[in-house]
Structure formats: C-alpha cells, structure tokens
Amino acid sequence: MAEDPSHSHLGDHNGAHAMHQSGHHDHHDDAAFLETNRNHWNKFAASYSSEPWQKDMLNKINAFIYANINWIGVDFVDSATTFEATDPAQVRKVRVLDYACGPGTITYALGSHATEYVGIDLSENMVQAYNLRFNPAIKDANNEDESLNAHAEIGNLLTTEEPPAAFSGPKYHDFDLVVVGLGFHHFSDVRLAAKRLVERLRPGGVFLILDFVTHAMEAEEHPDVKASANTVAHHGFSEQELREIFAEAGLKDFALGRMGDEVYIRGKSKREPFLARGSKI
C-alpha cells in the first residue's frame, strides 16, 4: 500500500470493538473518564456485531487488513507450513499484542498469520467475549470463528506510573507486532500510549494502528452517539502529528494507507478507515 500524503486522523464513535484505556484531555478527570470508558464498553460487549452496519464495517475492515498483510511489514508465518509442521519447536513464532482488543476484531482479521495473540483490554466483558471467541474448549456449534492461540486479559498499560507488575514478564514483551484497532482516538495522551506500547516490541517489531480518516465532530442527539462521544479523547490528527507521535515513540519507516472506501457508523455517519505503521528502531 502506498503512503498517502493527505491528512488522516483517528476518529470517534467506533461501533465495533475499540476498548479504551487512559483518561481524557483538559476538561475530563482521568479516573472518571477511564471509568466511563470501562462502563460504556462493558455494556457494548454483548452487541458489538449484532446490527447490519456493524457487520458491514467488520467485513470491510477484515478485507482491508487481509489485502495489506504484506504492507504491514511483519514477517508473518505461512499458515499452511505452520500447520504441516510435525515438530512445534521448529515453527517460527510470530507474537502479536492486540491492545484495546475488544472482542478480537484485529486478532480475527490477522488469524493464522501469527502463532500467538495476547489481548489486553480495560473492559472485563470485552475480555470475556474475546476469550469465548477463540478458546476451542468453550466454543459452541454457533461459533464459527477459527481456533487461535489467543488469550485476553483485563489491564491498562497506559498509566503515567509504571505499568502493573502483572504485565512485567516476558509474556508481555518482545512482540513482533503491537496493534491498536479503532481505539487510538480514545487514549488521552497518545504520545504516552505509543511509547508504552512500543516498549513491548522487539527491535524491528511493528507498531500498527487502524482508525478513521479525519472527520468533523457530529452533534447528533441519538443516545448511543452521546454515550460513545463521552469516551472520545481526540477528534482528529494530521498525518504530520502521526509522524511525530511515531518518531517520538522510537519508530522509523512511518507509512500510512487509506482504505479508499467508507464504512457507515449506525448507518449514517461515513468514515474512511486507514492503517498507519512504523518499525521499532
């Protein structure tokens, strides 16, 4: 995917799966905003893909990611070779941290291209949805998602203090890819967020965000829109700002690519998704 020179930013109102840790800007108390996020996405967990507009958006996002697997810049595994291997020790490992993972939209889109997924989310209900989705021991006949080596945990890595000791071990470091899908705009301090997450990458690993191209704030009165808007910390970033955020976090080879198509939020608000990536120096 060629880098797009036009401005891009991370939008608001995601209806799919953005689980959002961290506080808001000036006029919000961080702790209160954090709790607002947790409560909102706990409530939303049961219906993340129940409406036609949600399903359409998820299908387009999956196709967008799949079409740009090579562009992401990770040396993903060949799923056919991986599953044919007789000695697990000989399988090359590709580890992914799916941060603000929600019910696993990004994990599902990447699928068998990686050998291990660690999801972290603020919302306990979203973590439960993620684990129900990918754990073969608790799948049922109605769940057609593939089984993956994927497990999510409740947590917040974006605090100004040192991250919780529970996330200090090797399981939570040296990832080949750290990805935030439709959640970056909900982090109040995006520079801190990028730095905290890039710390989890191995040298040469890729930091990737999926979000929406710039759009105006909308003054809709729908209660779902109002509730979602209360979890939004940013309504826009220029490409230059993204470049700076990535560079300050210790990333090189910044690239941005737009979908070139739009999705509809609640059937009416148009958004164009984009991907932005950089490699850890």
Short mmCIF file of C-alpha atoms in Angstrom, two decimals:
data_model
loop_
_atom_site.label_atom_id
_atom_site.label_comp_id
_atom_site.label_asym_id
_atom_site.label_seq_id
_atom_site.Cartn_x
_atom_site.Cartn_y
_atom_site.Cartn_z
CA MET A 1 0.00 0.00 0.00
CA ALA A 2 1.45 3.35 -0.99
CA GLU A 3 1.79 6.00 1.63
CA ASP A 4 -0.99 8.56 1.35
CA PRO A 5 0.12 12.20 1.72
CA SER A 6 -3.27 13.52 2.75
CA HIS A 7 -4.14 14.29 6.34
CA SER A 8 -5.53 11.48 8.44
CA HIS A 9 -6.68 11.10 11.96
CA LEU A 10 -8.27 8.82 14.45
CA GLY A 11 -11.97 9.23 14.68
CA ASP A 12 -14.74 8.95 17.21
CA HIS A 13 -17.77 6.68 17.61
CA ASN A 14 -16.43 3.25 16.72
CA GLY A 15 -19.21 0.72 16.97
CA ALA A 16 -17.13 -2.40 16.54
CA HIS A 17 -14.62 -3.12 19.24
CA ALA A 18 -12.49 -0.25 20.48
CA MET A 19 -11.79 -0.70 24.16
CA HIS A 20 -10.21 2.30 25.59
CA GLN A 21 -7.82 2.75 28.43
CA SER A 22 -6.42 6.11 29.58
CA GLY A 23 -8.01 9.39 30.55
CA HIS A 24 -9.36 12.32 28.60
CA HIS A 25 -7.92 15.73 27.87
CA ASP A 26 -8.21 19.01 29.82
CA HIS A 27 -11.85 19.08 30.86
CA HIS A 28 -12.13 15.49 32.00
CA ASP A 29 -10.89 13.88 35.17
CA ASP A 30 -8.69 10.97 34.10
CA ALA A 31 -10.07 8.46 36.59
CA ALA A 32 -13.66 9.40 35.79
CA PHE A 33 -13.05 9.18 32.04
CA LEU A 34 -11.38 5.81 32.46
CA GLU A 35 -14.43 4.54 34.33
CA THR A 36 -16.74 5.98 31.69
CA ASN A 37 -14.86 4.01 29.05
CA ARG A 38 -14.95 0.80 31.02
CA ASN A 39 -18.66 1.06 31.72
CA HIS A 40 -19.52 2.00 28.15
CA TRP A 41 -17.63 -0.88 26.56
CA ASN A 42 -18.79 -3.38 29.15
CA LYS A 43 -22.34 -2.52 28.12
CA PHE A 44 -21.47 -2.62 24.43
CA ALA A 45 -19.72 -6.03 24.53
CA ALA A 46 -22.87 -8.07 24.03
CA SER A 47 -23.87 -6.31 20.79
CA TYR A 48 -20.62 -5.45 19.01
CA SER A 49 -21.65 -7.13 15.76
CA SER A 50 -25.39 -7.54 16.06
CA GLU A 51 -26.50 -4.80 13.65
CA PRO A 52 -26.10 -4.80 9.84
CA TRP A 53 -23.92 -1.67 9.82
CA GLN A 54 -21.57 -3.30 12.33
CA LYS A 55 -21.30 -6.46 10.27
CA ASP A 56 -20.66 -4.46 7.11
CA MET A 57 -17.92 -2.43 8.80
CA LEU A 58 -16.25 -5.52 10.24
CA ASN A 59 -16.32 -7.26 6.86
CA LYS A 60 -14.71 -4.26 5.15
CA ILE A 61 -12.08 -3.92 7.87
CA ASN A 62 -11.20 -7.61 7.65
CA ALA A 63 -10.82 -7.32 3.88
CA PHE A 64 -8.75 -4.13 4.25
CA ILE A 65 -6.30 -5.78 6.63
CA TYR A 66 -6.13 -9.00 4.64
CA ALA A 67 -5.40 -7.10 1.42
CA ASN A 68 -2.50 -5.32 3.12
CA ILE A 69 -0.89 -8.11 5.12
CA ASN A 70 2.44 -7.68 3.32
CA TRP A 71 2.31 -3.88 3.65
CA ILE A 72 2.14 -4.16 7.44
CA GLY A 73 5.80 -5.17 7.41
CA VAL A 74 5.76 -8.18 9.73
CA ASP A 75 7.33 -11.43 8.56
CA PHE A 76 4.15 -13.40 9.20
CA VAL A 77 4.08 -17.18 9.15
CA ASP A 78 2.75 -19.24 6.29
CA SER A 79 -0.27 -20.87 7.88
CA ALA A 80 -0.04 -23.92 5.62
CA THR A 81 3.59 -24.55 6.60
CA THR A 82 2.84 -23.94 10.26
CA PHE A 83 0.06 -26.48 10.46
CA GLU A 84 2.02 -29.05 8.47
CA ALA A 85 4.99 -28.91 10.84
CA THR A 86 5.38 -32.06 12.92
CA ASP A 87 7.74 -30.55 15.49
CA PRO A 88 6.23 -27.49 17.24
CA ALA A 89 9.72 -26.42 18.29
CA GLN A 90 10.61 -25.85 14.63
CA VAL A 91 7.71 -23.47 13.99
CA ARG A 92 8.83 -19.87 13.75
CA LYS A 93 6.95 -17.80 16.30
CA VAL A 94 5.15 -14.57 15.44
CA ARG A 95 3.73 -12.87 18.52
CA VAL A 96 1.07 -10.15 18.48
CA LEU A 97 -0.15 -7.84 21.23
CA ASP A 98 -3.70 -6.79 20.38
CA TYR A 99 -4.13 -3.79 22.67
CA ALA A 100 -7.62 -2.47 23.42
CA CYS A 101 -8.54 -5.77 21.82
CA GLY A 102 -12.28 -5.69 22.34
CA PRO A 103 -13.89 -8.94 21.19
CA GLY A 104 -10.96 -9.70 18.88
CA THR A 105 -11.68 -7.98 15.58
CA ILE A 106 -7.99 -7.47 14.76
CA THR A 107 -6.94 -10.88 16.06
CA TYR A 108 -9.57 -12.47 13.86
CA ALA A 109 -8.51 -10.45 10.81
CA LEU A 110 -4.86 -11.48 11.20
CA GLY A 111 -5.84 -15.06 12.05
CA SER A 112 -3.30 -17.78 11.33
CA HIS A 113 -0.67 -15.30 10.12
CA ALA A 114 0.64 -15.25 13.71
CA THR A 115 1.30 -18.04 16.19
CA GLU A 116 0.35 -16.24 19.43
CA TYR A 117 -2.00 -13.42 20.35
CA VAL A 118 -2.12 -11.61 23.67
CA GLY A 119 -5.12 -9.35 24.06
CA ILE A 120 -5.37 -6.64 26.74
CA ASP A 121 -8.46 -4.58 27.37
CA LEU A 122 -9.91 -2.36 30.06
CA SER A 123 -13.38 -3.90 29.76
CA GLU A 124 -13.88 -7.22 31.53
CA ASN A 125 -16.87 -8.01 29.32
CA MET A 126 -14.85 -7.47 26.17
CA VAL A 127 -12.08 -9.69 27.52
CA GLN A 128 -14.67 -12.37 28.20
CA ALA A 129 -16.05 -12.01 24.66
CA TYR A 130 -12.52 -12.30 23.23
CA ASN A 131 -11.74 -15.46 25.18
CA LEU A 132 -15.08 -17.07 24.33
CA ARG A 133 -14.43 -16.34 20.68
CA PHE A 134 -11.03 -18.00 20.36
CA ASN A 135 -10.85 -20.67 23.06
CA PRO A 136 -11.59 -24.04 21.42
CA ALA A 137 -12.51 -25.60 24.77
CA ILE A 138 -15.51 -23.30 25.15
CA LYS A 139 -16.62 -22.91 21.58
CA ASP A 140 -20.15 -23.96 20.69
CA ALA A 141 -21.83 -25.00 17.49
CA ASN A 142 -22.86 -21.43 16.73
CA ASN A 143 -19.33 -20.07 16.90
CA GLU A 144 -17.65 -20.48 13.54
CA ASP A 145 -14.52 -18.45 14.28
CA GLU A 146 -11.28 -20.34 13.92
CA SER A 147 -9.39 -21.52 16.97
CA LEU A 148 -6.26 -19.50 17.58
CA ASN A 149 -3.56 -19.40 20.21
CA ALA A 150 -5.17 -16.27 21.62
CA HIS A 151 -5.99 -15.15 25.14
CA ALA A 152 -7.01 -11.77 26.54
CA GLU A 153 -6.59 -10.24 29.98
CA ILE A 154 -8.01 -7.20 31.76
CA GLY A 155 -5.45 -4.43 32.07
CA ASN A 156 -4.24 -0.91 31.40
CA LEU A 157 -0.68 -0.33 30.17
CA LEU A 158 -1.13 3.38 29.56
CA THR A 159 -0.86 4.84 33.05
CA THR A 160 1.66 7.58 33.81
CA GLU A 161 3.06 5.37 36.55
CA GLU A 162 4.96 2.18 35.87
CA PRO A 163 2.75 -0.48 34.26
CA PRO A 164 1.29 -3.08 36.63
CA ALA A 165 3.72 -5.76 37.80
CA ALA A 166 1.38 -8.41 36.42
CA PHE A 167 2.41 -7.31 32.90
CA SER A 168 6.15 -7.18 33.53
CA GLY A 169 7.09 -10.72 32.48
CA PRO A 170 8.44 -11.95 29.13
CA LYS A 171 4.94 -12.95 28.01
CA TYR A 172 4.15 -9.24 27.63
CA HIS A 173 7.31 -8.13 25.81
CA ASP A 174 9.23 -8.73 22.58
CA PHE A 175 6.22 -8.82 20.31
CA ASP A 176 6.62 -8.85 16.54
CA LEU A 177 3.52 -6.68 16.21
CA VAL A 178 1.63 -4.40 18.58
CA VAL A 179 -1.67 -3.25 17.12
CA VAL A 180 -4.46 -0.91 18.24
CA GLY A 181 -7.63 -1.31 16.21
CA LEU A 182 -10.11 1.59 16.24
CA GLY A 183 -9.08 2.61 19.73
CA PHE A 184 -6.24 5.10 19.48
CA HIS A 185 -8.58 8.09 19.46
CA HIS A 186 -9.81 7.08 22.90
CA PHE A 187 -6.38 7.50 24.51
CA SER A 188 -6.00 10.95 26.06
CA ASP A 189 -2.19 11.00 25.88
CA VAL A 190 -1.47 9.36 22.56
CA ARG A 191 2.25 10.08 22.78
CA LEU A 192 2.50 8.26 26.08
CA ALA A 193 0.32 5.48 24.70
CA ALA A 194 2.59 4.98 21.69
CA LYS A 195 5.72 4.94 23.86
CA ARG A 196 4.24 2.49 26.33
CA LEU A 197 3.17 0.12 23.58
CA VAL A 198 6.36 0.39 21.52
CA GLU A 199 8.28 -0.66 24.65
CA ARG A 200 6.55 -4.01 24.26
CA LEU A 201 8.00 -4.60 20.78
CA ARG A 202 11.18 -6.44 19.94
CA PRO A 203 13.75 -4.40 17.96
CA GLY A 204 12.44 -4.22 14.41
CA GLY A 205 8.91 -5.05 15.51
CA VAL A 206 5.96 -3.15 14.04
CA PHE A 207 3.52 -0.78 15.71
CA LEU A 208 0.24 -0.57 13.80
CA ILE A 209 -2.94 1.41 14.28
CA LEU A 210 -6.22 1.10 12.43
CA ASP A 211 -8.58 4.04 12.67
CA PHE A 212 -10.58 6.57 10.69
CA VAL A 213 -9.57 9.37 8.33
CA THR A 214 -10.37 12.85 9.62
CA HIS A 215 -13.99 13.84 10.14
CA ALA A 216 -15.90 16.54 11.97
CA MET A 217 -17.49 16.14 15.37
CA GLU A 218 -21.18 15.39 14.95
CA ALA A 219 -23.89 16.92 17.08
CA GLU A 220 -26.30 14.02 16.94
CA GLU A 221 -28.85 13.51 19.66
CA HIS A 222 -29.03 9.74 19.45
CA PRO A 223 -28.31 8.37 22.95
CA ASP A 224 -25.80 5.82 21.63
CA VAL A 225 -23.88 8.61 19.90
CA LYS A 226 -23.86 10.70 23.06
CA ALA A 227 -22.62 7.76 25.14
CA SER A 228 -19.89 6.91 22.65
CA ALA A 229 -18.82 10.56 22.33
CA ASN A 230 -18.17 10.62 26.07
CA THR A 231 -15.40 8.07 25.53
CA VAL A 232 -13.62 10.03 22.79
CA ALA A 233 -10.43 11.91 23.63
CA HIS A 234 -9.46 13.12 20.14
CA HIS A 235 -11.43 14.06 17.05
CA GLY A 236 -8.52 14.46 14.70
CA PHE A 237 -4.82 14.03 14.00
CA SER A 238 -2.99 15.25 10.93
CA GLU A 239 -0.55 12.94 9.18
CA GLN A 240 2.26 15.17 10.42
CA GLU A 241 1.11 14.68 14.01
CA LEU A 242 1.05 10.92 13.48
CA ARG A 243 4.57 11.04 12.07
CA GLU A 244 5.72 12.95 15.15
CA ILE A 245 3.95 10.57 17.54
CA PHE A 246 5.54 7.57 15.88
CA ALA A 247 9.00 9.16 15.77
CA GLU A 248 8.88 10.22 19.43
CA ALA A 249 7.96 6.64 20.35
CA GLY A 250 11.14 5.33 18.72
CA LEU A 251 9.68 4.20 15.40
CA LYS A 252 11.05 4.56 11.87
CA ASP A 253 9.74 3.90 8.35
CA PHE A 254 6.37 5.53 9.01
CA ALA A 255 3.75 4.75 6.40
CA LEU A 256 0.06 5.44 6.10
CA GLY A 257 -2.51 3.93 3.78
CA ARG A 258 -6.19 4.68 3.36
CA MET A 259 -8.88 2.16 2.53
CA GLY A 260 -10.26 4.22 -0.33
CA ASP A 261 -13.76 3.23 0.71
CA GLU A 262 -16.10 4.20 3.52
CA VAL A 263 -17.94 2.45 6.29
CA TYR A 264 -21.11 3.68 7.94
CA ILE A 265 -21.46 4.16 11.69
CA ARG A 266 -25.03 3.49 12.76
CA GLY A 267 -25.99 3.52 9.11
CA LYS A 268 -25.48 7.25 8.61
CA SER A 269 -22.07 8.64 9.65
CA LYS A 270 -19.45 7.93 6.97
CA ARG A 271 -15.88 7.09 7.94
CA GLU A 272 -12.85 6.04 5.89
CA PRO A 273 -10.51 3.63 7.73
CA PHE A 274 -6.74 3.86 7.42
CA LEU A 275 -3.69 1.95 8.61
CA ALA A 276 -0.53 3.60 9.94
CA ARG A 277 2.62 1.71 10.81
CA GLY A 278 6.21 2.14 11.94
CA SER A 279 9.10 -0.15 12.92
CA LYS A 280 10.90 -0.05 16.27
CA ILE A 281 14.42 1.30 15.95
#
